[in-house]
Short mmCIF file of C-alpha atoms in Angstrom, two decimals:
data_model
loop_
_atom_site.label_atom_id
_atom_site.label_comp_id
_atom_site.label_asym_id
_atom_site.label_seq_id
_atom_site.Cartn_x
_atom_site.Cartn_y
_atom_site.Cartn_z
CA UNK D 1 14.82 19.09 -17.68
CA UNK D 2 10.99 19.62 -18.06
CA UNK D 3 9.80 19.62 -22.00
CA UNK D 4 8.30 22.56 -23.30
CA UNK D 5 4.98 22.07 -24.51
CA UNK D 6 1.24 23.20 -25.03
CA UNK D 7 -0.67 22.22 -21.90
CA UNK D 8 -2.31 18.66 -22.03
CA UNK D 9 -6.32 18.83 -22.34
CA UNK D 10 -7.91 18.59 -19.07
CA UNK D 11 -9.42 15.41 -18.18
CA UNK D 12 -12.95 14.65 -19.48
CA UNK D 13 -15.78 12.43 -17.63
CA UNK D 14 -15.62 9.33 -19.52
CA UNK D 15 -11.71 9.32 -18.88
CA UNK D 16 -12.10 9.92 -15.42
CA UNK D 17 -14.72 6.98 -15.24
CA UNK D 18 -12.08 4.65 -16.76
CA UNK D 19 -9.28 5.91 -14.51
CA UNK D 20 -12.02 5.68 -11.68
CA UNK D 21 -12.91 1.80 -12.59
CA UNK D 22 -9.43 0.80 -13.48
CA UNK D 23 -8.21 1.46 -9.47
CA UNK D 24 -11.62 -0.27 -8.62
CA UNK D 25 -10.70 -3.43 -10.35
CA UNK D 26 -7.25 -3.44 -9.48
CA UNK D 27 -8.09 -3.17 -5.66
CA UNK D 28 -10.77 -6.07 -5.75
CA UNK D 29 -8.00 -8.34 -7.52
CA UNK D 30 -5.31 -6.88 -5.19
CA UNK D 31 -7.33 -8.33 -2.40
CA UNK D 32 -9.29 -11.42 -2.86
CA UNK D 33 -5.93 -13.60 -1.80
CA UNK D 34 -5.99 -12.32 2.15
CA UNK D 35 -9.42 -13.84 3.22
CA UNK D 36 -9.04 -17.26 0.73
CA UNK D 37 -6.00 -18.01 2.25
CA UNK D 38 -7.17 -20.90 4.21
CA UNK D 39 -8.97 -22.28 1.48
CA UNK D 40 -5.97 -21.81 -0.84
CA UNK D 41 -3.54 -23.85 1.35
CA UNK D 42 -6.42 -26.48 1.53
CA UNK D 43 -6.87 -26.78 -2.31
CA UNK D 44 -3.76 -26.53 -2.94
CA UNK D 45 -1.72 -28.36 -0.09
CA UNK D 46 0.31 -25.42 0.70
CA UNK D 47 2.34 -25.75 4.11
CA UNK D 48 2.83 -22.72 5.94
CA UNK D 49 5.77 -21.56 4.72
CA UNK D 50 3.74 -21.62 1.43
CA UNK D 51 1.09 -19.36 2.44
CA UNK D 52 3.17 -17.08 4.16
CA UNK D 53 5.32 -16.58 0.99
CA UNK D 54 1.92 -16.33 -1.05
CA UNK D 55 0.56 -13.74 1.39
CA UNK D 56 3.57 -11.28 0.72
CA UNK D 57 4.95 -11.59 -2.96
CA UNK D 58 2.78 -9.07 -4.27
CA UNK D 59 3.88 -6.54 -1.62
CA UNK D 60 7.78 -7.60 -2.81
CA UNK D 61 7.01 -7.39 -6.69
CA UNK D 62 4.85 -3.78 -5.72
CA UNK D 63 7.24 -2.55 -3.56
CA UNK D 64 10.40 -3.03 -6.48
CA UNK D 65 8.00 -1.99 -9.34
CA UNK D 66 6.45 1.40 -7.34
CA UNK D 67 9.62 3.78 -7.90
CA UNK D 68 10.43 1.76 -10.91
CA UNK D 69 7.01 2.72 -12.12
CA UNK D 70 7.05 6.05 -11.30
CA UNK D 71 10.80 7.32 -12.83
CA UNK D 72 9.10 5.83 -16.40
CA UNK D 73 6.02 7.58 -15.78
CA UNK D 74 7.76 11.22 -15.41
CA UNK D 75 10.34 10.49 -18.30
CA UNK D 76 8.06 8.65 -20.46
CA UNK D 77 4.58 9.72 -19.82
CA UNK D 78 1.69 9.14 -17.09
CA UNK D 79 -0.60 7.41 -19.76
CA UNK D 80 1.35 4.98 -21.96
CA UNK D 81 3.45 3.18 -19.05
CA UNK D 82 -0.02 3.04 -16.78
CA UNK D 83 -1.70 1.34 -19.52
CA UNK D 84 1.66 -1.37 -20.20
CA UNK D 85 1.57 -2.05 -16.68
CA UNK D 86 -1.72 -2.92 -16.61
CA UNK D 87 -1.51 -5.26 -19.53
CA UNK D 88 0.98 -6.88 -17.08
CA UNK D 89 -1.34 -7.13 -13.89
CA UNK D 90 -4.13 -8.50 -16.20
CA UNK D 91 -2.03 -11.33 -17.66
CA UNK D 92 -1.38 -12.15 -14.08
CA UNK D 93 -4.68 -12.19 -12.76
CA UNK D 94 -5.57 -14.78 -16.05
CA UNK D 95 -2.43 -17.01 -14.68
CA UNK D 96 -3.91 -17.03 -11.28
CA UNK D 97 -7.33 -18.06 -12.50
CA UNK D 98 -6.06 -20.34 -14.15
CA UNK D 99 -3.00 -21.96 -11.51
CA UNK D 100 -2.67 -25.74 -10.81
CA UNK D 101 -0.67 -25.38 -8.23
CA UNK D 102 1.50 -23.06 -6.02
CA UNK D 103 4.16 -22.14 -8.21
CA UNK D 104 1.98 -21.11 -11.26
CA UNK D 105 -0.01 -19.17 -8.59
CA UNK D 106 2.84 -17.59 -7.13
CA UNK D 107 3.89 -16.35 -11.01
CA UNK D 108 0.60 -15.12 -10.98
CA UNK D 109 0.89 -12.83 -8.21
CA UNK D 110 4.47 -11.62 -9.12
CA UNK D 111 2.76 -10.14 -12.18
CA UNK D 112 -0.37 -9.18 -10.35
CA UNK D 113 2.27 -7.44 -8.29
CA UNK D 114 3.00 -4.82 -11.29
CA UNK D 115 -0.27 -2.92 -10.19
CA UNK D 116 1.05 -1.09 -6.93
CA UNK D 117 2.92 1.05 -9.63
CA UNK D 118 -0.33 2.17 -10.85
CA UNK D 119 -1.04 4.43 -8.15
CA UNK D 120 1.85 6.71 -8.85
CA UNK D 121 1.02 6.73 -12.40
CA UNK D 122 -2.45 7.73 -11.94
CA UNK D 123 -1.27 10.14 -9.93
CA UNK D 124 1.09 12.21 -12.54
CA UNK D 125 -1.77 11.46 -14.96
CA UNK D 126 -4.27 13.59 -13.09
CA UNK D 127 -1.49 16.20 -11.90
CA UNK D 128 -0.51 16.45 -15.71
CA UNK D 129 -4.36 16.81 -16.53
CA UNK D 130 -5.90 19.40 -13.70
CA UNK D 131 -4.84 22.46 -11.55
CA UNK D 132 -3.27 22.11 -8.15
CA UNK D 133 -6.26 22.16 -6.12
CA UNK D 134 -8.31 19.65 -8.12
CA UNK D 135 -5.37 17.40 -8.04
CA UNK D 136 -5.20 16.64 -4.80
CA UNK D 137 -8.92 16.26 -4.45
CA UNK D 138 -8.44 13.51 -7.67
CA UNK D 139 -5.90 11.96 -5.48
CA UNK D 140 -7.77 11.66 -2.90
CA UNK D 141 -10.61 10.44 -4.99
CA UNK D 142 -7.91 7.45 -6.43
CA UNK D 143 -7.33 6.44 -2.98
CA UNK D 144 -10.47 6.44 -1.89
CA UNK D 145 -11.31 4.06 -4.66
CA UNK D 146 -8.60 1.50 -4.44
CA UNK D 147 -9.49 0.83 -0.92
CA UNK D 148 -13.17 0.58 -1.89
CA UNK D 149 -12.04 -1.98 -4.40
CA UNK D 150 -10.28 -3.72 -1.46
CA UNK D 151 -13.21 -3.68 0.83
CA UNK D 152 -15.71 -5.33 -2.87
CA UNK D 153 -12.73 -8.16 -3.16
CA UNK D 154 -12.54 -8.65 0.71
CA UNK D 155 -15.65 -9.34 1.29
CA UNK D 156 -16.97 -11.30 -2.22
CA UNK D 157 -13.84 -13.18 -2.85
CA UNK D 158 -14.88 -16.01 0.18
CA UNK D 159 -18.05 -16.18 -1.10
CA UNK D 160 -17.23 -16.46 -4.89
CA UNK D 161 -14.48 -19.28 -4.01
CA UNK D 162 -16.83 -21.10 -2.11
CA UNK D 163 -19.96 -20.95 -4.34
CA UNK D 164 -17.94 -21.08 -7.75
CA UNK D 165 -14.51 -22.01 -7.42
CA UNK D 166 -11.13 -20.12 -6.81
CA UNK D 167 -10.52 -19.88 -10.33
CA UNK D 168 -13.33 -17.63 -10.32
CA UNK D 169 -12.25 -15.18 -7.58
CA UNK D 170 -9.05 -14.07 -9.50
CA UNK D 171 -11.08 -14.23 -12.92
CA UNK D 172 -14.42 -12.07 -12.18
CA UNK D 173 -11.84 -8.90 -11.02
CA UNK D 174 -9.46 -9.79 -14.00
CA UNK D 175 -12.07 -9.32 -16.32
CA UNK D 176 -13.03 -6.33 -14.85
CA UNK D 177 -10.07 -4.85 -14.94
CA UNK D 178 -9.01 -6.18 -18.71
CA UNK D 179 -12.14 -3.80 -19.72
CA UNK D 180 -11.54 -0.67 -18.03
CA UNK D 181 -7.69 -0.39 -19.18
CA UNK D 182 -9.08 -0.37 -22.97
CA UNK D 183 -11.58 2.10 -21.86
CA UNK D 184 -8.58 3.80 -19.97
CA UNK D 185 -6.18 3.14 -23.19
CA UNK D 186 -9.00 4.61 -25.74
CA UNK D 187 -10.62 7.77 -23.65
CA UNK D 188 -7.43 8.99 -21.56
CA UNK D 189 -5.92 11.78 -22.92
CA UNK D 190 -2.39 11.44 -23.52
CA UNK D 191 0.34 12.79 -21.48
CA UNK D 192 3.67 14.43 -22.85
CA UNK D 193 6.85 12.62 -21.81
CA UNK D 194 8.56 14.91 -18.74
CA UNK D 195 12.81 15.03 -18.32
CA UNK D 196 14.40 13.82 -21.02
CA UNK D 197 17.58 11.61 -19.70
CA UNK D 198 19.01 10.16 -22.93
CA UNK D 199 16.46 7.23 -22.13
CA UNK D 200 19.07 5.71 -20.13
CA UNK D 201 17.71 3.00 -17.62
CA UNK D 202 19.76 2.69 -14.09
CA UNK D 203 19.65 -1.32 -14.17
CA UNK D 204 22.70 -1.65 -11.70
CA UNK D 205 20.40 0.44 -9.42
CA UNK D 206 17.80 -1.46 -10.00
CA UNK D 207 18.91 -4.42 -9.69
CA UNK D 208 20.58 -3.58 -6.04
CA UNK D 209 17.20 -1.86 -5.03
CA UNK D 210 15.36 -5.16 -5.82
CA UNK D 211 17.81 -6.97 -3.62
CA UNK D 212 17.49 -4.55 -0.93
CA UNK D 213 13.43 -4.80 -0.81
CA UNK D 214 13.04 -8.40 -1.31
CA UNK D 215 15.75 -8.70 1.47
CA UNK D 216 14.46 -6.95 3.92
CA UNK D 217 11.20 -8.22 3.55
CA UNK D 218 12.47 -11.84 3.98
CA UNK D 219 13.96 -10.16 7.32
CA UNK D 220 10.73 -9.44 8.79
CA UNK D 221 9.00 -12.28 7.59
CA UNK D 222 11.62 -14.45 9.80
CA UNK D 223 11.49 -11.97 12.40
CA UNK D 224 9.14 -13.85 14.61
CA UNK D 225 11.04 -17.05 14.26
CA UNK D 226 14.08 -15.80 15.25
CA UNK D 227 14.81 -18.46 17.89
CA UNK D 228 14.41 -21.18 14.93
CA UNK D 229 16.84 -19.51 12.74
CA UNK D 230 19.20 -16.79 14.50
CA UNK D 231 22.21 -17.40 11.71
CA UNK D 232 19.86 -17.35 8.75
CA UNK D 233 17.84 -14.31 9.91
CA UNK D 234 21.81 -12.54 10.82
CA UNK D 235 23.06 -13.35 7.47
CA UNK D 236 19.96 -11.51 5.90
CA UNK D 237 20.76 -8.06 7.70
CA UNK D 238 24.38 -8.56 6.97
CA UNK D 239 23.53 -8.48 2.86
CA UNK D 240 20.86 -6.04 3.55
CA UNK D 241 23.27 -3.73 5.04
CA UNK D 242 25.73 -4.55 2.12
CA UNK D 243 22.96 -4.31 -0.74
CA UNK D 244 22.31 -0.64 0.91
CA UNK D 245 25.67 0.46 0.79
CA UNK D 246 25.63 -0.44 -2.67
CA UNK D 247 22.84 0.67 -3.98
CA UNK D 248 23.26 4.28 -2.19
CA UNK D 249 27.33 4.14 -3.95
CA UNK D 250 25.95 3.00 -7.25
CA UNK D 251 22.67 5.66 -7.79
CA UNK D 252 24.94 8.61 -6.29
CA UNK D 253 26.96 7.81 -9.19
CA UNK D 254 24.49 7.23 -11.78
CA UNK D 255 24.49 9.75 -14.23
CA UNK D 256 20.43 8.93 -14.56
CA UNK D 257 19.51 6.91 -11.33
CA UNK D 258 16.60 5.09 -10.70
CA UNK D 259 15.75 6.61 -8.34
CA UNK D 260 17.51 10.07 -7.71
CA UNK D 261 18.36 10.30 -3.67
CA UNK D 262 18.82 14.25 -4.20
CA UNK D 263 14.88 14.24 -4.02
CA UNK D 264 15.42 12.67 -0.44
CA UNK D 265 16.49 15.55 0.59
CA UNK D 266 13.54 17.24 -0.25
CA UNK D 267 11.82 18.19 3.20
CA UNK D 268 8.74 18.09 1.36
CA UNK D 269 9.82 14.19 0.03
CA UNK D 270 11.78 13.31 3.70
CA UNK D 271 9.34 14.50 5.84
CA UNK D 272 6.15 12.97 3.88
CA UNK D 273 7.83 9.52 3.50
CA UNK D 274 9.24 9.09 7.30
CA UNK D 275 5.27 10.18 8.59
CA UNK D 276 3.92 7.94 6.36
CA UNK D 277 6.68 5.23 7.78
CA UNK D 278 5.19 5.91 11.50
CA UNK D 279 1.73 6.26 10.71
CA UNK D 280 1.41 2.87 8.55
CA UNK D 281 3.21 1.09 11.83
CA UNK D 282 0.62 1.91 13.74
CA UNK D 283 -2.50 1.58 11.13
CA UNK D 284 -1.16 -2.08 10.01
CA UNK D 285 -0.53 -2.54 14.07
CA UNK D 286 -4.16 -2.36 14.33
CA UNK D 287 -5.15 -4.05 10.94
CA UNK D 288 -3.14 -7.16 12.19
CA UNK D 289 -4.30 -6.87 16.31
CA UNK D 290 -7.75 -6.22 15.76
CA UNK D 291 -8.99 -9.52 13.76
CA UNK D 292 -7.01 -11.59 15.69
CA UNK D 293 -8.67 -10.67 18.97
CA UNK D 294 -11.75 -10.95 17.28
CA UNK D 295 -11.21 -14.60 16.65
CA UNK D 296 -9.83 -15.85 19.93
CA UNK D 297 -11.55 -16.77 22.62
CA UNK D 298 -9.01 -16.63 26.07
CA UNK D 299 -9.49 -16.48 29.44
CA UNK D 300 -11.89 -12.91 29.56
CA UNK D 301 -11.23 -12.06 26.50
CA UNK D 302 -11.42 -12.16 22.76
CA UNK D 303 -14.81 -13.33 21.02
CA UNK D 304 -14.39 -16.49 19.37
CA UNK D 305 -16.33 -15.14 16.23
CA UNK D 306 -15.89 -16.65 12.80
CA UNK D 307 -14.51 -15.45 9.34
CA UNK D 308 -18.34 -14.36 8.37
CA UNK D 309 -18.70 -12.27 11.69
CA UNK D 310 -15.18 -11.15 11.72
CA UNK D 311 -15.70 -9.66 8.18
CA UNK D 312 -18.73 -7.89 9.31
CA UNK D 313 -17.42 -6.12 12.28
CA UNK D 314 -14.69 -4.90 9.67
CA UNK D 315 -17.04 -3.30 7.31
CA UNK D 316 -17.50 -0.01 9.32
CA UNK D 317 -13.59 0.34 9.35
CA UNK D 318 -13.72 -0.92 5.79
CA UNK D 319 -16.24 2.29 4.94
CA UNK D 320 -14.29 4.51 6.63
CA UNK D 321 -11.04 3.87 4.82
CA UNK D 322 -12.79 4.45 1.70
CA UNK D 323 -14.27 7.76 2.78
CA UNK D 324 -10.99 8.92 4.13
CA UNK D 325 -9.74 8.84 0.71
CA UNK D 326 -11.61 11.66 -0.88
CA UNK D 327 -11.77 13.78 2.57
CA UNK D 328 -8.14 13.65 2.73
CA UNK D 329 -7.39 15.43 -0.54
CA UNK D 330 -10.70 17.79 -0.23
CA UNK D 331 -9.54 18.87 3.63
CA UNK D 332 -5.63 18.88 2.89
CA UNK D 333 -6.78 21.49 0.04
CA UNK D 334 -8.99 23.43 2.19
CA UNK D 335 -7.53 23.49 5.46
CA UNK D 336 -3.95 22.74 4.51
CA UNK D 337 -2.28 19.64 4.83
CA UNK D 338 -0.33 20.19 8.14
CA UNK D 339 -3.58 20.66 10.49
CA UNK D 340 -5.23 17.81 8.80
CA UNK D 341 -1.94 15.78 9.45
CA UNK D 342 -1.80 16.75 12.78
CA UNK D 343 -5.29 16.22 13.86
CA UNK D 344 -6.37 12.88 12.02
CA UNK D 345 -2.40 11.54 14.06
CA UNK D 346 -4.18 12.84 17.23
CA UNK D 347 -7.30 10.94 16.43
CA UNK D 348 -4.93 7.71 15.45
CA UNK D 349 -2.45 7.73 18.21
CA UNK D 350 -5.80 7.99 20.88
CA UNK D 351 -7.39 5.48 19.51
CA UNK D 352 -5.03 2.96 19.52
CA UNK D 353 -4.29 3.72 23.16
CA UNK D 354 -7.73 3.59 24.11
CA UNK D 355 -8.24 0.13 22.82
CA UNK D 356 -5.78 -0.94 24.21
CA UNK D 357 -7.13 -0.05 27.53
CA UNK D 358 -10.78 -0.58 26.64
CA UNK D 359 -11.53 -3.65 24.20
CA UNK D 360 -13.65 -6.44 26.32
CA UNK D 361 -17.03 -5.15 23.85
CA UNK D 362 -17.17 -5.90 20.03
CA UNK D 363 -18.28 -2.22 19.67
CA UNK D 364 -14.97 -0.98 21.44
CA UNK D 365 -13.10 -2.89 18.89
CA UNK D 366 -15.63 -1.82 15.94
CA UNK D 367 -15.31 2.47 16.72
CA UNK D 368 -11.44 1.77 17.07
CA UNK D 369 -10.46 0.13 14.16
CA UNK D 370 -13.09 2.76 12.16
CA UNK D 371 -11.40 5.76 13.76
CA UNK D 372 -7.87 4.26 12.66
CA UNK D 373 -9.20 3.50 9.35
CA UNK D 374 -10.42 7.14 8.49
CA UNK D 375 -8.10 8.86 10.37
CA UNK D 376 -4.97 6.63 8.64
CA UNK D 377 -6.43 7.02 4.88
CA UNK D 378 -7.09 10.95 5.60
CA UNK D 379 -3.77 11.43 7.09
CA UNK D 380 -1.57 9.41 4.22
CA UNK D 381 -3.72 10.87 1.22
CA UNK D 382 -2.98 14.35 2.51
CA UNK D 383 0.83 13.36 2.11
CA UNK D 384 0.13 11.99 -0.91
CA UNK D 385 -1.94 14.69 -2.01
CA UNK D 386 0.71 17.24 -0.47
CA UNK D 387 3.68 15.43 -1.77
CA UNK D 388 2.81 14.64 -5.50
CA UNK D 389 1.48 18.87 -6.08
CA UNK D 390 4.50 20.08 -4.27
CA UNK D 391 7.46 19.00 -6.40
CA UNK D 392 8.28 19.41 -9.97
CA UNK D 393 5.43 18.56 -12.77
CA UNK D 394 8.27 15.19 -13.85
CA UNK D 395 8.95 14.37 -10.20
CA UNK D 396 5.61 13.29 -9.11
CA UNK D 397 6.32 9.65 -10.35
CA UNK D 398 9.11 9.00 -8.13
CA UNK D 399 8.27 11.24 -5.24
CA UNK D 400 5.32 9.55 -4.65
CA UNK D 401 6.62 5.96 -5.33
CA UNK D 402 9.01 6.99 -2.70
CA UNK D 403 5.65 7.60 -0.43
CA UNK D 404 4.28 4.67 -1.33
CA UNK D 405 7.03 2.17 -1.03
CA UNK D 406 7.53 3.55 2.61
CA UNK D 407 3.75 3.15 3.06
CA UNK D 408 4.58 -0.73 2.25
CA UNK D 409 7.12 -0.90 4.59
CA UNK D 410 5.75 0.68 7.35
CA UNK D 411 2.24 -1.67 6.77
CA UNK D 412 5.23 -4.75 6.49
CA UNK D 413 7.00 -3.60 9.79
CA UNK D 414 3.92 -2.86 11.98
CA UNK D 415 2.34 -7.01 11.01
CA UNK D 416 5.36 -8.49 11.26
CA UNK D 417 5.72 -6.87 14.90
CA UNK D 418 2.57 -7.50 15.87
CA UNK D 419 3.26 -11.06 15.05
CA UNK D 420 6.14 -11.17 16.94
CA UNK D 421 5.11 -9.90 20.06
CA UNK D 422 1.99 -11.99 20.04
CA UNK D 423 4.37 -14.97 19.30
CA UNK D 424 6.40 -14.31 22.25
CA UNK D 425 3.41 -14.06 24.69
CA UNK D 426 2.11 -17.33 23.82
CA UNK D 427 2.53 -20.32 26.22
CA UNK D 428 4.18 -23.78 25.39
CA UNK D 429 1.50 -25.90 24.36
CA UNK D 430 -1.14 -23.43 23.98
CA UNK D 431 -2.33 -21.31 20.70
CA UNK D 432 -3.64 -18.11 22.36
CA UNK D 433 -1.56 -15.50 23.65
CA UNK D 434 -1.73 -13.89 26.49
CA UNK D 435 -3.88 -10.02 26.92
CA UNK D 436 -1.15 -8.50 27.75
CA UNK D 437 0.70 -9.10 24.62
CA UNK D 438 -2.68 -7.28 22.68
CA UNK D 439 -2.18 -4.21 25.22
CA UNK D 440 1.64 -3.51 24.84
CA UNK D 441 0.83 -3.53 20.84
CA UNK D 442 -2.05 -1.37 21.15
CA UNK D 443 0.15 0.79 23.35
CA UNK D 444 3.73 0.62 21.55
CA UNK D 445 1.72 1.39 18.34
CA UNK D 446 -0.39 4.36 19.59
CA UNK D 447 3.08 6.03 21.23
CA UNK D 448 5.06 5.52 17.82
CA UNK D 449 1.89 7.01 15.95
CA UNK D 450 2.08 9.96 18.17
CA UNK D 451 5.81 10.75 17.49
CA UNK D 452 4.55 11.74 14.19
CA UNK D 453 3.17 15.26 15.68
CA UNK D 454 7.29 16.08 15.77
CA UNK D 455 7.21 16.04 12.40
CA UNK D 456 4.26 17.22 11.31
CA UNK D 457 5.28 20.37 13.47
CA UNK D 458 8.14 21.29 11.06
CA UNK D 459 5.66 21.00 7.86
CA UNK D 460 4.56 23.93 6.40
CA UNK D 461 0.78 24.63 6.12
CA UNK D 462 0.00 23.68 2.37
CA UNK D 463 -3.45 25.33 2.08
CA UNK D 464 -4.52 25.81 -1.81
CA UNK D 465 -8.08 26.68 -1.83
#
């Protein structure tokens, strides 16, 4: 049950500045590894296997800590488990400044990893803090941000590495971020604790969940070598299936589960986190597609360019994402969340089939990618948005963790597909797949996106003006 108590003091500018900063910093750190990635396997004589792992263990350690995060945050408090977790991402960014070698830098990014639970602790922070309608515009206003703090890391972290060092590309953002969670620790307001459980933790659940994530992740990481290990990659959805079945027996048991499957049954919770699962497929489709057909150069197509010029012609997607943020929670509130659903998947699902018959001009590739971008960001914040005001005050945590950790497997599903199927078209002997494998992704992607308007169909509405 909900605690009874005088209502919290509503969010003042300097705490919303600190709240605002804190998801800027954590989105620069959160991506400065993705375009250093070369250079990091050069430094530090990484093989592939290496990178690869390097490239995902933050999305493992986010994806286990996100519903985590969130069940603390409505039992506990918004304020005092954000600001713990934070401690936590900071003393990981210091460890990855500071890594020798691969395995201190991997420890670094399994602590860096603690920061995907921030979003869903922001997010009961503001909803504890402001009325419905302002909440989802705040929302929208967090997302918005964390992507911008994507696009500042994506785009300085190359040059920082190669002008300083790569000590200095984890360490600029860490200190960044070490100052705004004091501000955020000294000027947010605090939050009182939601259901009180007996302060019971579910760490059988817990501990089956984690297997189940990290599991499947390993799954689609070895999906596109398949033919090079058929019994490993068999034996890995043989314990994911039997971690499942666990974990489902175990938390329908638990007299205070991790996280409670009753609020799966939610339509609210279902629907929001199986749209979010089909439109990140066909967002991270694109995300993963587009740069690589940049940076070929086959037989009529692809345009050769460079990591400079490939980050460039991602800026105007980069600018959209970050506006979608903020328009997502101010249209979901004033047109209602199941038009704006409906119409930014129409935009999505067109313009991934349109590239995919259209793309031998930069500028095709350029207005695609943007109108994914925007139309992606506006579409999942208005779930977000939708979801987090539309359950109880202490089930915003978990119900949108639950959002969020589909949003990261959906974004894991749709790269490690688009991998695949650009691994099977290449040729023996060659390193450039063939066109047809960039038009059947394009395609595949843009039809899955669209089977999202059956859902949004059954949603109700949501205006709150």
């Amino acid at each position: 049950m909900t605690t009874a108590l005088s209502p919290p003091p509503t969010l003042r500018k300097g705490a919303l500045v600190a709240l605002g900063t804190l998801t800027l910093a954590t989105g620069a750190l959160e991506s400065v590894v993705t375009p250093t990635l070369p250079l990091l396997q050069r430094e530090l004589g990484m093989t592939r296997s290496e990178g690869a792992l390097l490239s995902i263990v933050l999305l493992i350690t986010g994806a286990l800590v996100t519903p985590v995060a969130g069940k603390l945050g409505d039992r506990y408090g918004g304020k005092p488990v954000l600001v713990r977790l934070m401690w936590v991402v900071c003393l990981g960014g210091l460890v990855s400044a500071a890594a020798p070698s691969t395995p201190v830098l991997l420890a670094g990014q399994v602590l860096q990893g603690a920061m995907v639970g921030a979003v869903p602790l922001s997010f009961i922070v503001v909803r504890k803090h402001l009325p419905t309608g302002s909440s989802k515009v705040a929302i929208g206003v967090i997302s918005g941000l964390f992507i911008a703090g994507g696009m500042v890391g994506t785009l300085t972290a190359g040059p920082v590495a190669e002008q300083l060092s790569r000590h200095w590309m984890f360490a600029l953002p860490t200190f960044a971020l070490v100052a705004a969670t004091t501000a955020t620790h000294l000027l947010l307001p605090q939050d009182p604790p939601g259901r009180e459980d007996g302060g019971r933790i579910d760490w059988p659940g817990f501990a089956l969940l984690s297997g189940s994530l990290v599991t499947l992740l390993l799954v689609l990481a070895l999906a596109a070598d398949i033919a090079s290990a058929p019994l490993v990659l068999a034996g890995l959805v043989v314990l994911l299936a039997v971690l499942v079945t666990a974990w489902v027996a175990v938390e329908r048991r638990a007299a205070a589960p991790m996280v409670d499957l009753r609020m799966l049954a939610l339509p609210t919770v279902w629907k929001s986190c199986l749209l979010t699962f089909v439109l990140c497929i066909g967002t991270s489709s694109a995300i993963y597609l587009v740069p690589q057909l940049f940076e070929l150069s086959g037989d009529g197509y692809g345009f050769g360019a460079n990591a400079t010029l490939i980050g460039l012609y991602l800026i105007p997607g980069a600018i959209a994402a970050v506006v979608a943020g903020p328009l997502g929670g101010f249209s979901a509130r004033r047109f209602g969340t199941r038009g704006v659903i409906s119409a930014a998947t129409v935009v999505m699902a067109a313009s991934l089939v349109l590239v995919a018959v259209v793309h031998s001009e930069v500028w095709h590739l350029v207005v695609a990618k943007m109108l994914i971008a925007l139309a992606s960001g506006v579409a999942v914040t208005a779930l977000l948005a939708n979801t987090a005001t539309s359950v109880d005050e202490g089930d915003t945590g978990i119900a949108t963790g639950l959002v969020l950790v589909t949003r990261v497997l959906g974004f894991a599903v749709g790269v490690q597909a688009g991998g695949a199927l650009l691994t099977a078209a290449t040729p023996a002997g060659s390193d450039v797949p063939a066109e047809s494998a960039f038009v059947i992704g394009f395609a595949v992607a843009g039809a899955i996106t669209a089977l999202g308007l059956l859902i949004t169909r059954t949603m109700s509405k949501g205006v709150t003006r």
